[in-house]
Short mmCIF file of C-alpha atoms and ligand atoms in Angstrom, two decimals:
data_model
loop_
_atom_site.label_atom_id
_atom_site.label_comp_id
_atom_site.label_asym_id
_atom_site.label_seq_id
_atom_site.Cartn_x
_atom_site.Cartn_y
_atom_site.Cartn_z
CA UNK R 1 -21.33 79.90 70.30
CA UNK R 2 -22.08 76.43 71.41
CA UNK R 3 -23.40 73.29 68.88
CA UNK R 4 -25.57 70.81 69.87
CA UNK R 5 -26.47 68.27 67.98
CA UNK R 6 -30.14 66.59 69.15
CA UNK R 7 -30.96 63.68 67.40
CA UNK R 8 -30.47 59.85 66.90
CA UNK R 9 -27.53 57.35 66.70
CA UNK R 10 -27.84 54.12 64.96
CA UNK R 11 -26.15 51.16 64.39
CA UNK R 12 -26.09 50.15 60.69
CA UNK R 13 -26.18 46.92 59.37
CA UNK R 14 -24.79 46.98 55.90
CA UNK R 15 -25.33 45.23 53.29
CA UNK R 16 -23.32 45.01 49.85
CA UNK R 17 -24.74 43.48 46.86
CA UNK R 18 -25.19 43.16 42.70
CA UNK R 19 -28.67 45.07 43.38
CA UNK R 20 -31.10 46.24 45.82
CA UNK R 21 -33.52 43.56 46.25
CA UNK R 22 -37.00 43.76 44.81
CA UNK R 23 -40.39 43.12 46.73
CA UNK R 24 -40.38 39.00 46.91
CA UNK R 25 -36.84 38.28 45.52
CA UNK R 26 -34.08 37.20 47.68
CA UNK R 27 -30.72 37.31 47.23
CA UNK R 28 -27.01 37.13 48.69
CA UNK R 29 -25.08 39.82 49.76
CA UNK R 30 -21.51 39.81 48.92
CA UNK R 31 -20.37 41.43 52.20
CA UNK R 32 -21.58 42.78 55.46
CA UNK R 33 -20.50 45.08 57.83
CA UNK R 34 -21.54 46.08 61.18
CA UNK R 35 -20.96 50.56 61.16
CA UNK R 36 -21.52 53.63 63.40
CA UNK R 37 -24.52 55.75 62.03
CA UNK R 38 -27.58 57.64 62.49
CA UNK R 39 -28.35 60.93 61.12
CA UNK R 40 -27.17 62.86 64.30
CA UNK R 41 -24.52 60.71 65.19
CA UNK R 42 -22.79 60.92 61.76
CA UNK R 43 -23.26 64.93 61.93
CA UNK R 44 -21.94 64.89 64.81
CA UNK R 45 -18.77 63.01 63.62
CA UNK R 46 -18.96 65.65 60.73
CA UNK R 47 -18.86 68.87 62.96
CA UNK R 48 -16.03 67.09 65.59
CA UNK R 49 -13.89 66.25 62.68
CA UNK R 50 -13.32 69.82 61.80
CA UNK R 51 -11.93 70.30 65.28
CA UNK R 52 -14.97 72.05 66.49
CA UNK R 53 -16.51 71.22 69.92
CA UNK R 54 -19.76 69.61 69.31
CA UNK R 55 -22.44 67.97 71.63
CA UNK R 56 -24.55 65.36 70.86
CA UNK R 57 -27.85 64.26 73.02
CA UNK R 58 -30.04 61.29 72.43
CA UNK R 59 -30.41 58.07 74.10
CA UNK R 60 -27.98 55.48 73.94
CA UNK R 61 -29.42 51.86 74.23
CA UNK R 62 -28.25 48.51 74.77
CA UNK R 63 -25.80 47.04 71.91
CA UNK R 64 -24.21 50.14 70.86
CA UNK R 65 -20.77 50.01 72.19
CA UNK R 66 -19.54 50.40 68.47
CA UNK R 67 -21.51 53.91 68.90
CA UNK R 68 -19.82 55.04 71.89
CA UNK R 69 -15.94 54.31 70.93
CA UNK R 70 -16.41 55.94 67.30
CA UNK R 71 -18.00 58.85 69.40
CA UNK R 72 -15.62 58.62 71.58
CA UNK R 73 -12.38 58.38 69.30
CA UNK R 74 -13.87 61.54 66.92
CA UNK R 75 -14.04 63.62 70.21
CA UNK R 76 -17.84 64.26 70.17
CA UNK R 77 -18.71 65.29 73.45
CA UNK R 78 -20.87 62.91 74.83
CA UNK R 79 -21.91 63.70 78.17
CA UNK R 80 -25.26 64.84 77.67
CA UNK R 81 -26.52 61.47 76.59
CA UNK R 82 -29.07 59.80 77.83
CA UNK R 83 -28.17 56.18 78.53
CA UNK R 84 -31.51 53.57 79.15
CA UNK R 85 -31.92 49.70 79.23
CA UNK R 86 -33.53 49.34 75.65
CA UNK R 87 -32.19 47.90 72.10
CA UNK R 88 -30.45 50.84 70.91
CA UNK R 89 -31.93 51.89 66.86
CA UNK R 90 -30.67 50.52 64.04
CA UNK R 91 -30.32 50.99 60.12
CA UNK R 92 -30.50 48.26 57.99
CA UNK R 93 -28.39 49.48 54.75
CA UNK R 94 -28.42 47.78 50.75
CA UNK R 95 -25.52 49.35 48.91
CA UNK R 96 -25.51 48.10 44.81
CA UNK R 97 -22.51 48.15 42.70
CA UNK R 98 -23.20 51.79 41.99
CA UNK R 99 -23.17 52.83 45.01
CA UNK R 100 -26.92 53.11 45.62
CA UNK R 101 -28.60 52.28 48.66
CA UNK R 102 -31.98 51.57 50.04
CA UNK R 103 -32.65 52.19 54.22
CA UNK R 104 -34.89 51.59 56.51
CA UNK R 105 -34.31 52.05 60.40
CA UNK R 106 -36.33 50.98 63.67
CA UNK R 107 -36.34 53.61 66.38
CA UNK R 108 -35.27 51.67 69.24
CA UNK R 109 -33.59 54.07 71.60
CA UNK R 110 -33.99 57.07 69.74
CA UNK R 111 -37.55 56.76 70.25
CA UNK R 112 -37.25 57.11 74.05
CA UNK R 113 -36.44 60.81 74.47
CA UNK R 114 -38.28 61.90 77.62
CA UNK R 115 -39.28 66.13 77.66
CA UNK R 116 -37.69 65.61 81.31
CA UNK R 117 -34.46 65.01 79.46
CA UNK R 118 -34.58 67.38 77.17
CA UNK R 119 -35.09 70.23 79.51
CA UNK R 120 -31.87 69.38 80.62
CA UNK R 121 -30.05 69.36 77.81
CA UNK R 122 -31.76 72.86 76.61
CA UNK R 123 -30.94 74.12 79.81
CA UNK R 124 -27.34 74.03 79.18
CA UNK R 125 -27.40 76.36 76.00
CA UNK R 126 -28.33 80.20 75.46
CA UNK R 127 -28.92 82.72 73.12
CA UNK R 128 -27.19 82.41 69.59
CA UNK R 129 -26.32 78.61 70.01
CA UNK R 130 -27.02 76.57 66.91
CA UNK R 131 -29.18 73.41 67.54
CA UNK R 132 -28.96 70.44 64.46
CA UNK R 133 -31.59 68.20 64.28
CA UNK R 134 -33.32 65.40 62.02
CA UNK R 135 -36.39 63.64 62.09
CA UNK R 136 -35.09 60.35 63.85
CA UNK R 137 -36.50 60.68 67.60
CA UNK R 138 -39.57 61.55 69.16
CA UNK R 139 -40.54 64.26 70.81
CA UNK R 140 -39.19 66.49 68.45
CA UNK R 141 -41.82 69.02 68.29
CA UNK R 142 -41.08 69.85 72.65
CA UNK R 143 -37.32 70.10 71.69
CA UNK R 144 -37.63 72.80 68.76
CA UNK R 145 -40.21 74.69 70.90
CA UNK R 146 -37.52 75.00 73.99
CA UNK R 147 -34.83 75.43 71.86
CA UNK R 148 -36.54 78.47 70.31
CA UNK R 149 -37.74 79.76 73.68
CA UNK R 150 -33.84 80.08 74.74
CA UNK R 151 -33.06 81.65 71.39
CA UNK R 152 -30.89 78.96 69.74
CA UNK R 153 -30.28 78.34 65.80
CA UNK R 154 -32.55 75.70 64.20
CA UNK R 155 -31.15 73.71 61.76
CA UNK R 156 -33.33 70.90 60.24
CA UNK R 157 -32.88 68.06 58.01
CA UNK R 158 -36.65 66.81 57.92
CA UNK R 159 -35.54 63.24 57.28
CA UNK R 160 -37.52 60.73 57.07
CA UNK R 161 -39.98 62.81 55.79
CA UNK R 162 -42.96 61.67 57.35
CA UNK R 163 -46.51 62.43 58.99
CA UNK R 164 -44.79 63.37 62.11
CA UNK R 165 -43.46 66.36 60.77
CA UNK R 166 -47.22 67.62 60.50
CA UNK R 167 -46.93 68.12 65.05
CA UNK R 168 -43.54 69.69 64.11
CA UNK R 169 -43.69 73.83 64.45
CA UNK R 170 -41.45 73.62 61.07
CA UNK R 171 -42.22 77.93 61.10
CA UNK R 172 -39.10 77.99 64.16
CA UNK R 173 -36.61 76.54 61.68
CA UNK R 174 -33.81 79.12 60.60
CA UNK R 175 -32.31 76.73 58.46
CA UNK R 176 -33.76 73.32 56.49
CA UNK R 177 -31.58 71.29 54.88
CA UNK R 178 -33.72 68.65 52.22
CA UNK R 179 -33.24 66.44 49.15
CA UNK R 180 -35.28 66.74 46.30
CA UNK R 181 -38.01 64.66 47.33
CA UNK R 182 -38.48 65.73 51.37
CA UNK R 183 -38.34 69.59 49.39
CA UNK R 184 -41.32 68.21 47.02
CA UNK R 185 -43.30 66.74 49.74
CA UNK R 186 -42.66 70.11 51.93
CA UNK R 187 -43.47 72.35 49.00
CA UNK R 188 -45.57 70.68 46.56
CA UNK R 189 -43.15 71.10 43.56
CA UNK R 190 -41.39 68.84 41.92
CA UNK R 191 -38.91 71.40 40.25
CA UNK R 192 -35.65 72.69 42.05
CA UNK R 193 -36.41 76.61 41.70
CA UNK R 194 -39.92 76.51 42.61
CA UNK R 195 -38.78 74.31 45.43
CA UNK R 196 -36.55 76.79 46.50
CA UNK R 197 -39.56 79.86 46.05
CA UNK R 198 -41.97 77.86 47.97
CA UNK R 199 -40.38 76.74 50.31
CA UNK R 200 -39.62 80.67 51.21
CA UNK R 201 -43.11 81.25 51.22
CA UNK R 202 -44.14 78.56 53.41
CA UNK R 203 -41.23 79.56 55.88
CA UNK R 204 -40.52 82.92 55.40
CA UNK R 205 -37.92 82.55 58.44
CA UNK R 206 -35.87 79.92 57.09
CA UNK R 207 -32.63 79.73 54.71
CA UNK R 208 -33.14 77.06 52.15
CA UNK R 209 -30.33 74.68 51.54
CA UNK R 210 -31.52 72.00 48.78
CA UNK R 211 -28.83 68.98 48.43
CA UNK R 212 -29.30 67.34 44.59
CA UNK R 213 -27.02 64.75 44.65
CA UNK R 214 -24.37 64.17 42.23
CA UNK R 215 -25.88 67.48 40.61
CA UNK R 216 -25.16 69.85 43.60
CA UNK R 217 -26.44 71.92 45.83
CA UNK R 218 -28.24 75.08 46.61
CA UNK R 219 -28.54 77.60 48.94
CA UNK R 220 -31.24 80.72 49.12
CA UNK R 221 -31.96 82.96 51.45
CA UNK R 222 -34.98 84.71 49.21
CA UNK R 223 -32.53 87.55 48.33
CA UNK R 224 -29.25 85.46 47.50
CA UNK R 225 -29.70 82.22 45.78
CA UNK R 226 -25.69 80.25 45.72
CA UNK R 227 -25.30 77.05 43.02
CA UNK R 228 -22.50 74.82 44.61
CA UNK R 229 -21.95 72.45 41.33
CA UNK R 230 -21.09 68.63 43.25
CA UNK R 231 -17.38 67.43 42.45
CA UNK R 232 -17.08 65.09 39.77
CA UNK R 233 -15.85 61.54 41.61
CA UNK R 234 -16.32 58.20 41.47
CA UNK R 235 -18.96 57.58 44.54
CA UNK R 236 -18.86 53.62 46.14
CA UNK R 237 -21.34 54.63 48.80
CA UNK R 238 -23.55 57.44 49.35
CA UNK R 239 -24.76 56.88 52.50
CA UNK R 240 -23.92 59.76 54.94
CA UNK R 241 -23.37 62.31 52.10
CA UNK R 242 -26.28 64.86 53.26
CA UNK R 243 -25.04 64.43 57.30
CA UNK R 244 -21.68 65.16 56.23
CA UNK R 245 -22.76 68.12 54.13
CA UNK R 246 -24.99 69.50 57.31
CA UNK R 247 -22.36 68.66 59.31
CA UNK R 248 -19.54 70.97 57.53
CA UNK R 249 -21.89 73.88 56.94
CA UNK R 250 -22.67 74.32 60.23
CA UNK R 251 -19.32 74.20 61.27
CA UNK R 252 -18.72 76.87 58.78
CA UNK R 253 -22.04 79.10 59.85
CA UNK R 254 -20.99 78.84 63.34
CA UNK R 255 -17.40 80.14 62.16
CA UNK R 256 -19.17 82.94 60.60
CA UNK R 257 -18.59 82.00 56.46
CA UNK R 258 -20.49 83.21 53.53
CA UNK R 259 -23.38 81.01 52.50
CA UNK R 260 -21.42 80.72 49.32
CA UNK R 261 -18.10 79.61 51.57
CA UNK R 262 -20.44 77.04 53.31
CA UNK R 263 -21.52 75.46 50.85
CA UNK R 264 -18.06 75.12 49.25
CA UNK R 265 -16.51 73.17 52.11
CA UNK R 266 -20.21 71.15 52.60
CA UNK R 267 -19.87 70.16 49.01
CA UNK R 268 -16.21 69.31 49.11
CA UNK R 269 -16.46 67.27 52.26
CA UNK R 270 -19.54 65.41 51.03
CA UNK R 271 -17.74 64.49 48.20
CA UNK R 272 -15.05 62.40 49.59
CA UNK R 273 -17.54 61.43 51.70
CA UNK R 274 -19.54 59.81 49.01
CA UNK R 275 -15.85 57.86 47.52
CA UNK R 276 -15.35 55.84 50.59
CA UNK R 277 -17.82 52.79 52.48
CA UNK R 278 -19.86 53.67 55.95
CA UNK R 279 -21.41 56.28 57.31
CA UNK R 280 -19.67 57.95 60.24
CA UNK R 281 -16.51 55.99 59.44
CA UNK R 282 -16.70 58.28 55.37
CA UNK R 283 -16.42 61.59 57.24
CA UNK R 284 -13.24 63.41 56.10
CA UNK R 285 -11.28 65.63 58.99
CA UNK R 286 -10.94 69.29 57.93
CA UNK R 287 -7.52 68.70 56.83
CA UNK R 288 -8.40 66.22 54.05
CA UNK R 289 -11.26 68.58 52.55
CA UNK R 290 -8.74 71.58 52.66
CA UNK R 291 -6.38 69.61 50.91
CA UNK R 292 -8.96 69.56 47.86
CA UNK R 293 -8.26 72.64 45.43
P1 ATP N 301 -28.15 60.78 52.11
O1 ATP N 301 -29.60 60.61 52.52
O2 ATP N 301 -27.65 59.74 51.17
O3 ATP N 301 -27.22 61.06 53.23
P2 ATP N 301 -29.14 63.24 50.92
O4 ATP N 301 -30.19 62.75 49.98
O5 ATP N 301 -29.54 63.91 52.17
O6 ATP N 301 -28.09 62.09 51.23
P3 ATP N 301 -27.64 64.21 48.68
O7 ATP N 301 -28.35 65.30 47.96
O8 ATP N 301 -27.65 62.86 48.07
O9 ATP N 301 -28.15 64.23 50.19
O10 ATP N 301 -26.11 64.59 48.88
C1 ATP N 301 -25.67 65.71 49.63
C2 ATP N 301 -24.51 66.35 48.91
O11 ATP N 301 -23.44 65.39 48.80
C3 ATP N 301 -24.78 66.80 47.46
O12 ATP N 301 -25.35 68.09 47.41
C4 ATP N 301 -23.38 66.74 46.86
O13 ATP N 301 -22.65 67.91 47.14
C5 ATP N 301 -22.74 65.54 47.59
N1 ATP N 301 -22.91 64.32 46.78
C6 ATP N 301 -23.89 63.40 46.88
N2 ATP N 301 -23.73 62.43 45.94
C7 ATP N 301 -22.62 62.74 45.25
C8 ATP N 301 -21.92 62.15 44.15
N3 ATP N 301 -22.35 61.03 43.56
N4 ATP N 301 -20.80 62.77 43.71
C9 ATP N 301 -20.34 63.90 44.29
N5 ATP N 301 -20.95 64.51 45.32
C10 ATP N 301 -22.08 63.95 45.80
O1 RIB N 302 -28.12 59.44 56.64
C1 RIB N 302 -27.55 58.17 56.78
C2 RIB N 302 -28.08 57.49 58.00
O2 RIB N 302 -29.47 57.28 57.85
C3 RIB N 302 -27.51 56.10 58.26
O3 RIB N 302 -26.32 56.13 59.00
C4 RIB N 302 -28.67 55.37 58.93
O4 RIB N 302 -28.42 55.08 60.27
C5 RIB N 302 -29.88 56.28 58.76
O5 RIB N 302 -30.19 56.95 59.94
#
């Protein structure tokens, strides 16, 4: 079973400071620092760092050497990306004292994904392969529909939650991965459980994996429903935290775990995740969450 990762790579611009700043306030940041990120990209990291072969396609655009070493150096296999002549995305990142952040991101690159291109990618997978995606590029509607067609493994992270998930067939997804508020705005409820239940209803395909935070995380299936309680730590920096947690549990899917096993090693990974700065650069290796009792 092959994973492909199809999504977006960013570079983040962040930004450390007292607190995030408030519509017409401006302040000083105490410290800035140029990082690898981008939803895909940093799942990407996630999945490599267990030791699993991973591939990740977008577009790579002008500016993001910093994307292609850290790529490079975690052993994501990069050689279906696109490469074109345009400012690659970027994230631009608050962090306050308690680790809080605030993000906004301009597509750039990931905005160029031709359906040319991704017929070529698709056409390198089969039957069974899982396929991890976001809601960072465009286009994503084609790529779900031919990644279906072959018979691959939708996993989904509908981040940012926005109207351009309405052109999205969200029905092919086998599994969605959302925070409390993209699972309100998908489902109408505000409460975890009826989340969960609607959610199910709405995609009676799909395996519901609900990420709360420093609360936990949950996982149903409309017959099994798993709690995963988040470790108690002291978080710097949570930026990354649900692409990490993706990240492990499809590792462990694809290795053929329990849901209840996946999210154990999602949730442990995400939470040393969560204790150190960056996005990509926070990913643990396998090693270091296994080391965690
Ligand atoms: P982000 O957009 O910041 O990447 P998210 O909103 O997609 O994250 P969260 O629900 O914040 O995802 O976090 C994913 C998982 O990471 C949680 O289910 C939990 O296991 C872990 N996690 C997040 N924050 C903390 C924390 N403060 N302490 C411990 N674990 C955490
Ligand atoms: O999920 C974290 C990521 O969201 C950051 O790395 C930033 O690039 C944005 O895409």
């Amino acid at each position: 079973m092959k994973i492909l990762v199809f999504s977006s790579l960013n570079v983040d611009y962040d930004y450390h400071m007292d607190h995030i700043a408030r519509p017409k306030e401006t302040i000083v940041a105490d410290s800035f620092v140029l990082a690898a990120g981008g939803k895909g990209l940093n799942s990407s990291i996630a999945i490599a760092k267990t030791g699993e072969h991973v591939y990740l396609a977008g577009v790579l655009g002008t500016g993001a050497e910093l994307l292609e070493k850290t790529l490079l150096e975690n052993n994501v296999d990069i050689s279906l990306l696109d490469r074109q002549n345009v400012p690659n995305g970027h994230a631009i990142i608050q962090i306050d004292k308690n680790g809080e952040n605030s993000i906004f991101i301009y597509g750039g690159s990931n905005a160029c994904i031709t359906k040319e291109y991704v017929d070529k990618v698709i056409a390198q997978f089969d039957e069974g392969d899982l396929i991890v995606m976001q809601n960072e590029i465009n286009n994503q509607d084609y790529i779900m529909q031919k990644a279906h067609e072959k018979g691959m493994k939708l996993l989904l992270n509908p981040s940012p939650c926005n109207d351009s998930l309405k052109e999205q067939p969200l029905e092919l997804v086998d599994y969605f991965f959302i925070n409390e508020v993209e699972g309100e705005i998908l489902s109408g409820c505000p409460e975890p459980e009826d989340i969960l239940e609607n959610m199910k209803l709405k995609y009676p395909r799909a395996n519901i994996v609900l990420t709360l935070g420093s609360t936990g995380a949950y996982y149903y299936d409309g017959t099994n429903k798993v709690f995963c309680p988040a470790r108690k730590v002291k978080a710097v920096d949570t930026v990354g935290a649900g692409d990490t947690f993706m990240g492990y549990f499809t590792y462990a899917l694809s290795k053929g775990m329990t849901p209840a096993e996946c999210m154990e090693i999602a949730t442990k990974a995400s939470s040393i995740t969560v204790q150190r700065y960056g996005a990509a650069a926070a990913v643990p290796t396998l090693d270091e969450v296994n080391a965690l009792d």
